[in-house]
Coordinates of C-alpha atoms in Angstrom, one line a residue:
X1 CA 73.6 27.6 -9.7
X2 CA 73.4 24.2 -8.1
X3 CA 73.8 20.8 -9.6
X4 CA 72.1 17.9 -8.2
X5 CA 73.0 14.0 -8.6
X6 CA 72.8 10.8 -6.6
X7 CA 75.8 12.0 -4.5
X8 CA 74.1 15.2 -3.5
X9 CA 74.2 18.9 -4.5
X10 CA 77.2 21.0 -5.7
X11 CA 77.0 24.9 -5.7
X12 CA 78.8 25.6 -9.0
X13 CA 78.3 29.6 -8.9
X14 CA 77.4 31.4 -5.7
X15 CA 75.8 35.0 -6.0
X16 CA 77.5 36.2 -9.0
X17 CA 76.6 39.7 -10.4
X18 CA 78.0 41.6 -13.5
X19 CA 76.8 43.8 -16.4
X20 CA 78.4 44.2 -19.8
X21 CA 77.9 47.4 -21.8
X22 CA 77.2 47.6 -25.5
X23 CA 80.3 47.2 -27.6
X24 CA 82.7 46.4 -24.6
X25 CA 84.5 43.2 -23.6
X26 CA 84.3 41.6 -20.4
X27 CA 86.6 38.8 -19.4
X28 CA 86.1 36.0 -17.0
X29 CA 89.5 34.4 -15.5
X30 CA 89.8 31.8 -13.0
X31 CA 91.1 28.4 -12.4
X32 CA 89.4 25.3 -13.8
X33 CA 86.2 24.5 -11.7
X34 CA 85.7 28.2 -10.9
X35 CA 82.7 28.5 -12.7
X36 CA 83.3 30.3 -15.7
X37 CA 82.1 28.0 -18.4
X38 CA 78.8 27.3 -16.6
X39 CA 78.1 30.8 -16.1
X40 CA 78.2 31.2 -19.9
X41 CA 76.3 28.4 -20.5
X42 CA 73.5 29.6 -18.2
X43 CA 73.4 32.9 -20.3
X44 CA 72.8 30.6 -23.2
X45 CA 70.3 28.6 -21.8
X46 CA 72.5 25.3 -22.2
X47 CA 72.8 23.9 -18.8
X48 CA 72.0 20.3 -18.2
X49 CA 68.5 19.3 -16.6
X50 CA 70.0 18.7 -13.1
X51 CA 70.9 22.5 -12.8
X52 CA 69.1 24.5 -10.5
X53 CA 69.2 28.4 -11.0
X54 CA 68.2 31.2 -9.0
X55 CA 68.7 35.1 -9.7
X56 CA 68.0 36.8 -13.0
X57 CA 69.8 37.3 -16.3
X58 CA 68.6 40.5 -18.1
X59 CA 69.1 41.1 -21.8
X60 CA 68.2 43.8 -24.0
X61 CA 66.7 42.2 -27.1
X62 CA 66.1 44.1 -30.3
X63 CA 63.0 42.3 -30.7
X64 CA 61.6 41.7 -27.2
X65 CA 63.3 44.7 -25.3
X66 CA 64.6 43.9 -21.8
X67 CA 63.9 40.1 -21.0
X68 CA 64.9 38.0 -18.1
X69 CA 66.4 34.9 -19.9
X70 CA 65.6 32.5 -17.1
X71 CA 62.0 33.2 -17.5
X72 CA 61.6 33.2 -21.3
X73 CA 59.6 30.3 -23.0
X74 CA 61.7 27.5 -25.1
X75 CA 60.6 28.9 -28.2
X76 CA 61.5 32.5 -27.5
X77 CA 64.9 31.5 -26.1
X78 CA 65.8 29.7 -29.3
X79 CA 65.1 32.6 -31.2
X80 CA 67.7 34.7 -29.1
X81 CA 70.1 31.8 -28.9
X82 CA 72.4 31.9 -32.0
X83 CA 70.4 35.0 -33.3
X84 CA 71.0 37.6 -30.9
X85 CA 73.3 36.0 -28.5
X86 CA 76.0 33.6 -30.2
X87 CA 78.8 31.5 -28.7
X88 CA 82.4 30.6 -29.8
X89 CA 83.6 27.4 -28.4
X90 CA 87.0 26.3 -27.3
X91 CA 87.7 23.3 -29.7
X92 CA 86.5 24.1 -32.9
X93 CA 87.3 20.5 -34.4
X94 CA 84.9 19.0 -31.9
X95 CA 82.4 21.9 -32.2
X96 CA 81.9 21.8 -36.0
X97 CA 80.2 19.0 -37.9
X98 CA 82.8 16.8 -39.4
X99 CA 80.2 15.7 -42.1
X100 CA 79.0 18.8 -43.2
X101 CA 81.2 21.4 -45.3
X102 CA 81.9 24.7 -43.5
X103 CA 79.7 26.9 -45.8
X104 CA 76.8 24.4 -45.2
X105 CA 77.1 24.9 -41.6
X106 CA 77.2 28.7 -41.6
X107 CA 74.3 28.6 -43.9
X108 CA 72.3 26.5 -41.6
X109 CA 72.5 28.8 -39.0
X110 CA 71.4 31.7 -41.1
X111 CA 68.5 29.8 -42.8
X112 CA 67.3 28.8 -39.2
X113 CA 67.3 32.4 -37.7
X114 CA 66.7 34.3 -41.2
X115 CA 64.1 32.0 -43.1
X116 CA 63.1 34.9 -45.4
X117 CA 66.4 34.8 -47.1
X118 CA 66.8 33.0 -50.4
X119 CA 69.6 30.2 -50.8
X120 CA 71.5 32.5 -52.9
X121 CA 71.0 35.3 -50.7
X122 CA 72.0 33.3 -47.4
X123 CA 75.0 31.7 -49.6
X124 CA 76.0 35.3 -50.4
X125 CA 75.8 36.3 -46.7
X126 CA 78.1 33.4 -45.7
X127 CA 80.9 34.7 -48.0
X128 CA 80.5 38.2 -46.6
X129 CA 80.8 36.6 -43.0
X130 CA 83.9 34.8 -44.1
X131 CA 85.5 38.2 -45.4
X132 CA 84.5 39.8 -42.0
X133 CA 86.8 37.2 -40.3
X134 CA 89.4 37.6 -42.9
X135 CA 89.1 34.0 -44.4
X136 CA 89.8 35.7 -47.9
X137 CA 93.5 36.6 -46.7
X138 CA 95.7 37.0 -49.8
X139 CA 99.2 37.6 -50.5
X140 CA 100.4 40.9 -51.8
X141 CA 99.4 41.1 -55.3
X142 CA 96.6 38.6 -55.3
X143 CA 93.6 39.6 -57.3
X144 CA 89.9 39.7 -56.1
X145 CA 89.3 36.4 -58.1
X146 CA 92.0 34.8 -55.9
X147 CA 90.5 36.0 -53.0
X148 CA 87.0 34.6 -54.0
X149 CA 88.4 31.1 -55.1
X150 CA 89.9 31.0 -51.4
X151 CA 86.5 31.5 -50.1
X152 CA 85.1 29.2 -52.3
X153 CA 87.6 26.6 -51.4
X154 CA 86.9 27.1 -47.7
X155 CA 83.1 27.2 -48.2
X156 CA 83.4 23.7 -49.6
X157 CA 86.0 22.3 -47.3
X158 CA 85.4 20.0 -44.4
X159 CA 86.6 20.9 -40.9
X160 CA 89.3 18.4 -41.1
X161 CA 90.8 20.0 -44.3
X162 CA 91.4 23.3 -42.6
X163 CA 94.0 24.5 -40.2
X164 CA 93.3 25.3 -36.2
X165 CA 93.1 29.0 -37.0
X166 CA 90.8 28.6 -40.2
X167 CA 88.5 26.3 -38.1
X168 CA 88.2 29.1 -35.5
X169 CA 87.6 31.7 -37.9
X170 CA 84.6 29.6 -39.3
X171 CA 83.3 29.3 -35.7
X172 CA 83.3 33.0 -35.5
X173 CA 81.7 33.4 -38.9
X174 CA 78.9 31.0 -37.7
X175 CA 78.6 33.3 -34.5
X176 CA 78.5 36.3 -36.7
X177 CA 75.9 35.0 -39.2
X178 CA 72.7 36.7 -37.8
X179 CA 74.5 39.8 -36.6
X180 CA 74.3 39.1 -32.8
X181 CA 74.4 41.6 -29.8
X182 CA 76.5 39.6 -27.8
X183 CA 79.3 36.9 -28.3
X184 CA 80.5 34.6 -25.7
X185 CA 83.9 33.4 -26.6
X186 CA 84.8 30.3 -24.1
X187 CA 88.7 30.0 -24.7
X188 CA 88.7 30.7 -28.4
X189 CA 92.4 31.1 -28.6
X190 CA 93.5 28.1 -26.6
X191 CA 96.0 25.8 -28.4
X192 CA 96.7 28.3 -31.2
X193 CA 100.1 29.4 -32.2
X194 CA 100.9 33.2 -31.3
X195 CA 100.4 34.6 -34.9
X196 CA 97.1 33.0 -35.3
X197 CA 96.2 34.0 -31.9
X198 CA 96.8 37.5 -32.7
X199 CA 94.9 37.2 -35.8
X200 CA 91.8 36.0 -34.0
X201 CA 92.2 38.6 -31.2
X202 CA 92.2 41.6 -33.9
X203 CA 89.0 40.2 -35.1
X204 CA 87.3 40.2 -31.6
X205 CA 88.8 43.8 -31.4
X206 CA 87.0 44.9 -34.7
X207 CA 83.8 43.3 -33.5
X208 CA 83.6 45.3 -30.3
X209 CA 85.0 48.6 -31.4
X210 CA 83.9 48.8 -35.0
X211 CA 80.5 46.9 -35.0
X212 CA 79.5 47.3 -31.4
X213 CA 79.1 44.0 -30.6
X214 CA 79.6 42.9 -26.7
X215 CA 81.9 40.1 -26.1
X216 CA 81.9 37.8 -22.9
X217 CA 85.4 36.5 -23.1
X218 CA 86.7 33.4 -21.0
X219 CA 90.3 32.6 -20.9
X220 CA 93.0 31.4 -18.8
X221 CA 95.6 33.3 -20.9
X222 CA 96.3 36.5 -18.7
X223 CA 98.2 38.4 -21.7
X224 CA 95.5 37.6 -24.0
X225 CA 92.9 39.0 -21.3
X226 CA 95.0 42.0 -20.4
X227 CA 95.1 43.2 -24.1
X228 CA 91.2 42.2 -25.1
X229 CA 89.4 43.4 -22.0
X230 CA 87.6 46.4 -20.9
X231 CA 86.8 45.0 -17.6
X232 CA 88.0 41.8 -15.7
X233 CA 86.1 39.5 -13.4
X234 CA 88.0 36.9 -11.4
X235 CA 86.2 33.9 -10.1
X236 CA 87.2 31.2 -7.5
X237 CA 85.3 28.3 -6.3
X238 CA 82.2 29.4 -7.9
X239 CA 82.4 33.1 -6.4
X240 CA 83.3 36.4 -7.9
X241 CA 86.5 37.4 -6.2
X242 CA 86.9 40.9 -8.1
X243 CA 85.7 42.9 -10.7
X244 CA 87.3 46.1 -12.0
X245 CA 88.3 47.7 -15.2
X246 CA 91.4 46.1 -16.9
X247 CA 94.0 48.7 -16.0
X248 CA 93.0 48.7 -12.2
X249 CA 93.0 44.9 -11.8
X250 CA 96.4 44.3 -13.4
X251 CA 97.9 47.3 -12.0
X252 CA 96.7 47.2 -8.4
X253 CA 94.5 43.8 -7.5
X254 CA 93.0 44.1 -4.4
X255 CA 92.0 40.6 -3.8
X256 CA 94.9 38.1 -2.5
X257 CA 93.6 35.3 -4.7
X258 CA 93.8 37.8 -7.9
X259 CA 97.6 38.9 -7.1
X260 CA 98.4 35.1 -6.8
X261 CA 96.6 34.2 -10.0
X262 CA 98.3 37.1 -12.0
X263 CA 101.7 36.3 -10.6
X264 CA 101.6 32.6 -11.6
X265 CA 102.0 33.3 -15.5
X266 CA 105.6 33.1 -17.0
X267 CA 106.9 36.2 -18.4
X268 CA 108.7 36.8 -21.6
X269 CA 109.9 40.3 -20.9
X270 CA 112.4 40.1 -17.8
X271 CA 114.5 43.0 -18.7
X272 CA 113.3 44.8 -15.5
X273 CA 115.4 42.6 -13.4
X274 CA 118.4 44.1 -11.9
X275 CA 120.8 41.4 -12.9
X276 CA 122.9 41.0 -16.0
X277 CA 121.6 37.8 -16.5
X278 CA 118.7 36.2 -14.6
X279 CA 117.0 32.9 -14.7
X280 CA 114.1 31.8 -12.7
X281 CA 114.1 28.6 -11.0
X282 CA 110.4 28.8 -9.7
X283 CA 107.4 30.4 -10.7
X284 CA 105.0 31.6 -7.8
X285 CA 101.8 29.4 -7.3
X286 CA 98.5 30.5 -5.6
X287 CA 99.6 28.8 -2.3
X288 CA 102.4 31.6 -2.1
X289 CA 99.5 33.9 -1.7
X290 CA 96.4 32.4 -0.1
X291 CA 95.5 29.7 2.3
X292 CA 92.2 27.7 1.8
X293 CA 90.6 26.1 5.0
X294 CA 88.6 22.8 5.1
X295 CA 85.3 25.0 4.5
X296 CA 87.0 26.6 1.2
X297 CA 87.3 30.0 3.0
X298 CA 90.4 32.0 1.6
X299 CA 92.7 33.7 3.8
X300 CA 95.6 36.0 2.6
X301 CA 99.1 35.4 3.3
X302 CA 101.1 38.3 4.3
X303 CA 102.8 39.6 1.3
X304 CA 104.7 43.2 1.0
X305 CA 102.1 45.7 -0.5
X306 CA 104.3 46.4 -3.8
X307 CA 103.7 45.8 -7.5
X308 CA 102.9 42.5 -8.9
X309 CA 106.0 42.2 -11.1
X310 CA 108.2 43.2 -7.7
X311 CA 106.0 40.6 -5.6
X312 CA 106.9 37.6 -8.2
X313 CA 110.9 38.0 -7.9
X314 CA 111.0 38.9 -4.2
X315 CA 109.2 35.4 -3.3
X316 CA 111.5 33.3 -5.7
X317 CA 114.8 32.2 -6.3
X318 CA 116.7 34.0 -9.4
X319 CA 119.8 32.4 -10.7
X320 CA 122.2 35.3 -11.3
X321 CA 125.4 35.1 -13.7
X322 CA 127.6 37.9 -14.5
X323 CA 128.4 37.0 -18.0
X324 CA 127.5 33.4 -18.7
X325 CA 124.3 32.1 -20.3
X326 CA 122.4 29.2 -18.8
X327 CA 124.1 26.4 -20.4
X328 CA 124.6 22.9 -19.4
X329 CA 128.1 21.5 -18.3
X330 CA 130.2 20.8 -21.5
X331 CA 129.4 17.2 -22.2
X332 CA 128.7 14.8 -25.0
X333 CA 125.4 15.3 -26.7
X334 CA 122.7 12.8 -25.6
X335 CA 120.9 13.5 -28.9
X336 CA 122.3 14.4 -32.5
X337 CA 120.0 15.1 -35.4
X338 CA 121.9 15.5 -38.8
X339 CA 120.3 16.4 -42.0
X340 CA 116.8 15.3 -41.1
X341 CA 114.1 15.3 -43.7
X342 CA 110.5 14.1 -44.1
X343 CA 108.6 14.4 -47.4
X344 CA 104.8 13.8 -47.8
X345 CA 103.3 13.7 -51.1
X346 CA 100.1 15.7 -51.6
X347 CA 97.5 15.7 -54.2
X348 CA 96.6 19.3 -55.2
X349 CA 92.9 19.9 -56.4
X350 CA 92.5 20.0 -60.2
X351 CA 96.1 18.7 -60.6
X352 CA 97.0 15.2 -61.7
X353 CA 100.5 15.1 -60.3
X354 CA 101.2 15.0 -56.5
X355 CA 103.4 17.6 -55.1
X356 CA 106.2 17.3 -52.5
X357 CA 105.7 18.9 -49.0
X358 CA 108.6 18.9 -46.9
X359 CA 107.2 18.7 -43.2
X360 CA 110.6 18.5 -42.0
X361 CA 113.5 19.8 -44.4
X362 CA 117.4 19.3 -43.6
X363 CA 117.2 19.7 -39.9
X364 CA 120.3 19.5 -37.6
X365 CA 120.8 20.2 -34.0
X366 CA 122.2 18.6 -30.7
X367 CA 120.7 18.3 -27.1
X368 CA 123.2 17.7 -24.3
X369 CA 122.8 16.3 -20.9
X370 CA 120.5 18.1 -18.4
X371 CA 119.5 20.8 -21.1
X372 CA 116.1 21.5 -21.9
X373 CA 115.5 22.8 -25.7
X374 CA 112.8 24.7 -26.5
X375 CA 110.9 24.1 -29.9
X376 CA 108.6 27.0 -31.1
X377 CA 106.9 27.7 -34.6
X378 CA 103.6 28.3 -36.0
X379 CA 100.9 25.3 -36.6
X380 CA 102.3 23.4 -39.6
X381 CA 105.9 24.4 -39.2
X382 CA 107.0 20.7 -38.6
X383 CA 107.5 20.6 -34.6
X384 CA 105.3 17.6 -34.2
X385 CA 106.4 15.8 -36.9
X386 CA 110.3 16.4 -35.8
X387 CA 109.0 15.0 -32.5
X388 CA 107.8 11.8 -34.1
X389 CA 110.8 11.3 -36.2
X390 CA 113.1 11.5 -33.1
X391 CA 110.9 9.0 -31.5
X392 CA 111.0 7.0 -34.5
X393 CA 107.1 7.0 -35.0
X394 CA 107.7 8.0 -38.5
X395 CA 110.2 7.0 -40.9
X396 CA 112.7 9.8 -42.2
X397 CA 113.3 9.9 -46.0
X398 CA 116.9 11.0 -45.2
X399 CA 119.1 12.2 -42.4
X400 CA 120.2 10.6 -38.9
X401 CA 119.0 10.7 -35.4
X402 CA 121.7 9.5 -33.0
X403 CA 120.8 8.8 -29.4
X404 CA 123.4 8.4 -26.7
X405 CA 122.8 6.0 -24.1
X406 CA 124.9 6.7 -21.0
X407 CA 126.2 3.7 -19.2
X408 CA 127.2 3.3 -15.3
X409 CA 130.6 4.4 -16.0
X410 CA 129.6 7.7 -17.8
X411 CA 130.5 6.8 -21.2
X412 CA 128.0 7.3 -24.1
X413 CA 127.2 4.8 -26.7
X414 CA 125.3 6.2 -29.7
X415 CA 122.6 4.5 -31.7
X416 CA 121.3 5.4 -35.0
X417 CA 117.5 4.8 -34.4
X418 CA 116.8 4.3 -38.3
X419 CA 119.1 1.6 -38.5
X420 CA 118.0 -0.3 -35.3
X421 CA 115.7 -3.2 -35.9
X422 CA 112.3 -3.2 -34.4
X423 CA 113.3 -5.2 -31.4
X424 CA 116.3 -3.2 -30.7
X425 CA 114.3 0.1 -31.0
X426 CA 111.7 -1.2 -28.4
X427 CA 114.6 -1.8 -26.1
X428 CA 115.8 1.8 -26.9
X429 CA 112.5 3.2 -26.1
X430 CA 113.0 2.7 -22.4
X431 CA 115.4 5.5 -22.4
X432 CA 113.1 8.1 -24.7
X433 CA 109.9 9.2 -23.3
X434 CA 107.0 11.6 -24.2
X435 CA 104.4 13.5 -22.0
X436 CA 101.5 14.4 -24.5
X437 CA 99.3 17.6 -24.5
X438 CA 96.1 15.9 -23.3
X439 CA 96.8 14.0 -20.2
X440 CA 93.2 12.4 -20.1
X441 CA 93.4 11.1 -23.7
X442 CA 96.9 9.5 -23.1
X443 CA 95.9 7.4 -19.7
X444 CA 94.1 4.3 -20.0
X445 CA 90.7 4.9 -18.5
X446 CA 90.3 1.2 -17.9
X447 CA 93.7 0.9 -15.8
X448 CA 94.2 2.3 -12.2
X449 CA 97.1 4.6 -11.7
X450 CA 99.2 1.9 -10.1
X451 CA 98.6 -0.2 -13.2
X452 CA 99.5 2.6 -15.4
X453 CA 102.9 3.3 -13.5
X454 CA 104.0 -0.2 -13.0
X455 CA 103.0 -1.5 -16.8
X456 CA 106.3 0.0 -18.3
X457 CA 108.6 -1.6 -15.5
X458 CA 107.0 -5.2 -16.2
X459 CA 107.7 -4.6 -20.0
X460 CA 111.3 -3.6 -19.6
X461 CA 111.6 -6.1 -16.5
X462 CA 112.8 -3.1 -14.2
X463 CA 112.9 -3.4 -10.3
X464 CA 112.5 -7.0 -9.9
X465 CA 109.5 -8.2 -8.1
X466 CA 105.8 -6.7 -8.1
X467 CA 106.4 -5.3 -4.6
X468 CA 109.6 -3.6 -5.6
X469 CA 107.8 -2.1 -8.7
X470 CA 105.0 -0.9 -6.4
X471 CA 107.6 1.0 -4.0
X472 CA 109.0 2.4 -7.2
X473 CA 105.5 3.7 -8.3
X474 CA 104.9 5.2 -4.7
X475 CA 108.1 6.8 -4.8
X476 CA 107.5 8.2 -8.4
X477 CA 103.9 9.6 -7.1
X478 CA 105.6 11.1 -4.1
X479 CA 108.2 13.0 -6.5
X480 CA 105.3 14.4 -8.7
X481 CA 103.6 15.8 -5.6
X482 CA 100.6 13.3 -5.2
X483 CA 100.0 11.1 -2.0
X484 CA 100.3 7.5 -3.6
X485 CA 98.1 5.9 -0.4
X486 CA 95.1 8.1 -2.2
X487 CA 96.2 7.8 -5.9
X488 CA 97.4 4.2 -6.4
X489 CA 94.2 2.4 -6.7
X490 CA 92.1 5.2 -8.4
X491 CA 91.2 5.8 -12.1
X492 CA 92.1 8.7 -14.3
X493 CA 88.9 10.2 -14.5
X494 CA 88.9 10.9 -10.7
X495 CA 91.5 13.4 -11.0
X496 CA 91.8 16.9 -12.2
X497 CA 93.8 18.2 -15.4
X498 CA 96.8 18.9 -13.4
X499 CA 96.8 15.8 -11.6
X500 CA 96.3 13.6 -14.5
X501 CA 99.4 15.7 -16.2
X502 CA 101.5 14.9 -13.0
X503 CA 100.6 11.4 -13.4
X504 CA 101.6 11.3 -16.9
X505 CA 105.0 12.8 -16.0
X506 CA 105.6 10.0 -13.4
X507 CA 104.5 7.3 -16.0
X508 CA 107.3 9.0 -18.4
X509 CA 109.9 8.7 -15.3
X510 CA 108.9 5.0 -14.7
X511 CA 111.6 3.6 -17.0
X512 CA 114.4 6.1 -15.7
X513 CA 114.6 7.9 -19.1
X514 CA 117.5 9.9 -20.3
X515 CA 115.7 12.1 -22.8
X516 CA 111.9 13.3 -22.6
X517 CA 109.7 15.1 -25.0
X518 CA 107.3 17.5 -23.6
X519 CA 104.6 18.0 -26.4
X520 CA 102.5 21.0 -25.5
X521 CA 102.3 19.4 -22.0
X522 CA 101.0 22.6 -20.1
X523 CA 99.1 24.1 -22.8
X524 CA 95.6 22.7 -21.8
X525 CA 96.1 23.8 -18.0
X526 CA 95.0 26.9 -16.4
X527 CA 97.6 29.5 -15.4
X528 CA 98.0 28.3 -11.6
X529 CA 98.2 24.6 -12.5
X530 CA 100.8 25.3 -15.2
X531 CA 103.0 27.1 -12.7
X532 CA 102.9 24.2 -10.5
X533 CA 103.7 21.7 -13.5
X534 CA 106.6 23.8 -14.8
X535 CA 108.1 24.2 -11.3
X536 CA 107.7 20.3 -10.9
X537 CA 109.3 19.7 -14.2
X538 CA 112.3 22.1 -13.3
X539 CA 112.8 20.2 -10.0
X540 CA 112.6 16.7 -11.4
X541 CA 115.2 17.7 -14.3
X542 CA 117.6 18.6 -11.4
X543 CA 116.8 15.3 -9.5
X544 CA 116.7 12.7 -12.5
X545 CA 119.2 14.5 -14.8
X546 CA 117.2 14.0 -18.0
X547 CA 117.4 16.1 -21.1
X548 CA 114.5 17.2 -22.8
X549 CA 112.8 18.9 -25.8
X550 CA 109.8 21.1 -24.9
X551 CA 107.4 22.1 -27.5
X552 CA 105.0 24.8 -27.0
X553 CA 103.0 27.6 -28.7
X554 CA 103.3 29.7 -25.3
X555 CA 106.6 31.5 -25.9
X556 CA 106.4 32.8 -22.0
X557 CA 106.5 29.0 -21.0
X558 CA 109.4 28.5 -23.3
X559 CA 111.3 31.4 -21.8
X560 CA 110.9 30.1 -18.3
X561 CA 111.6 26.2 -19.0
X562 CA 114.2 26.3 -21.8
X563 CA 118.2 26.7 -21.7
X564 CA 118.1 27.1 -25.6
X565 CA 115.5 27.9 -28.3
X566 CA 114.8 26.3 -31.7
X567 CA 112.6 28.3 -34.1
X568 CA 110.9 26.4 -37.0
X569 CA 109.2 27.7 -40.0
X570 CA 108.2 25.5 -43.2
X571 CA 109.9 22.7 -41.9
X572 CA 113.5 24.3 -41.4
X573 CA 115.2 25.5 -38.2
X574 CA 115.6 29.2 -39.1
X575 CA 117.2 30.2 -35.5
X576 CA 118.6 28.7 -32.8
X577 CA 120.3 29.7 -29.5
X578 CA 120.5 30.7 -26.0
X579 CA 117.0 31.4 -24.6
X580 CA 118.1 35.1 -23.3
X581 CA 119.5 35.9 -26.9
X582 CA 116.6 34.4 -28.9
X583 CA 114.2 36.6 -26.8
X584 CA 116.2 39.8 -26.3
X585 CA 118.0 40.0 -29.5
X586 CA 116.6 37.6 -32.1
X587 CA 118.5 37.4 -35.5
X588 CA 115.6 36.4 -37.9
X589 CA 112.6 38.6 -38.7
X590 CA 110.2 35.6 -38.3
X591 CA 111.6 35.2 -34.6
X592 CA 110.9 38.7 -34.1
X593 CA 107.5 38.5 -35.7
X594 CA 106.5 35.8 -33.3
X595 CA 107.9 37.6 -30.3
X596 CA 105.9 40.8 -31.5
X597 CA 102.6 38.8 -31.6
X598 CA 102.8 37.9 -28.0
X599 CA 100.0 39.5 -25.7
X600 CA 102.5 41.3 -23.2
X601 CA 99.9 41.8 -20.5
X602 CA 101.9 44.6 -19.0
X603 CA 100.7 48.1 -18.2
X604 CA 102.2 50.0 -21.1
X605 CA 100.6 47.3 -23.4
X606 CA 97.4 47.6 -21.7
X607 CA 97.3 51.4 -21.9
X608 CA 98.3 51.3 -25.7
X609 CA 95.4 48.5 -26.4
X610 CA 92.9 50.8 -24.5
X611 CA 94.0 53.8 -26.5
X612 CA 93.7 51.9 -29.8
X613 CA 90.2 50.6 -29.0
X614 CA 89.1 54.2 -27.9
X615 CA 90.1 55.6 -31.3
X616 CA 88.4 53.0 -33.4
X617 CA 85.5 53.7 -31.2
X618 CA 85.6 57.4 -31.7
X619 CA 86.0 57.0 -35.6
X620 CA 83.0 54.8 -35.6
X621 CA 81.1 57.3 -33.8
X622 CA 82.0 60.2 -36.1
X623 CA 80.8 57.8 -39.3
X624 CA 77.5 57.2 -37.4
X625 CA 76.8 60.8 -36.7

């Protein structure tokens, strides 16, 4: 697959071959730009006009038999696309039409491919598909009428009125609308919390094992891939590096790139380490396993032929402590939150009076110097609202947030941020920064990287002259692993996602902050880039001595990066403690439920999932016969 432009041609996919059996799942993994998504778009016939394809894509159509999708006339391809081959995209909010109700959008797909159905028959089919993806979820004791009322509500809701998990279920229901033989799922669980992710993965398992639908699953989450897949294909720079069954590829990967990719992911379970307490200082990266020459050829570095888990810990630093947990040195807290609450008034349907909704409910905690506190919880638990309150981007209804500014002599002066004037708060913002989830959306596309980095220095009158500010910007770029000579005068769109996130971190450090909030700052990055950014944050924390709150739905990331962990549910902090204690001995049932929902991705979990799928397929075969 080759793309042509004014600048020349680019080979995006090079001689890739695979097959997908009925009722099985093949996962494609690889870094951003490896060719995963364009491979799926080629199958759907959705490539741009500047794409040149060679090879064949054979599909066993119910109506046409075996056909080469690349040679089909447009009319026949349209009947297959959406009818026999469907796709679930990564971001449901941008994939769903914001001005159509969810029910109308699913019905549109049904009426397009099944015009023989009446409007009422199509409507009932929409409800059936909603049930198939468990959008009629009910509490114990709820009646059938209550479940139907829930379906009616979703049918008439617009996308913005639903949660992320509900929107993704609507997308899956739309894909199922015409009973396809093949579903292509492109990062369907990215940015979902672990509980919602688990529900979506269970739906896909039902589709393959119970309904016999084939799934081509694209993901950078290797834990998800391990538990979802029957087979796995690894891609790098448009080439197929390895293709094998899931157990083989996770237990004994042959390709050095595969070994490196699988070793980059953080682990929740560190119990196999032979230390009483062990904390990782650095994650392995792809560069630990391979070298890439100027022509893009991959050469393996010498790594002992041992298991992936052992490889990880033979190559990186481990901090061993006999009995003490990884805590910052005793000091005065940098941040003190006391009794913080935020109430939103919401109008319920068919009710005259508005009802109170506690987004944050009586939250109290402290963050100490040099400490990273992880903040986890499901979507809607109050994590983002809490971060906005700490930054005073929202006004609290009750409670206090005190931030301690450390003076040159080491003394700390506390400021109640809600008692400060707007002018005083602006001055304080120099010491409190945030790194957002989407690095492209948070960088001004009309400003060069140099302008982005020097702007906060000018606003706060830091580092004197323009020359000194430029020198400081150069130093920041070097600190985040970028060459300032090649970066300073360029613009955000010229960089990869990982490079843009490094620039965002440099921007946050430009004012010498004492406290940084990382809000899902690595969730949009593939696993290899994520490892590099997490290592960078740890290095910068030691260099700049800032404190931080790290918000993430990825509990493995939290296990690696956080000293302490706070768990939020329904606006409350239900558990807070040392990272090891939270992950190995949680005291609250909700915390345990979150941990149980994590795709483990180890060999034992893979074998268990394979046995589950085999049992479901066996029962389906018995019923069919």
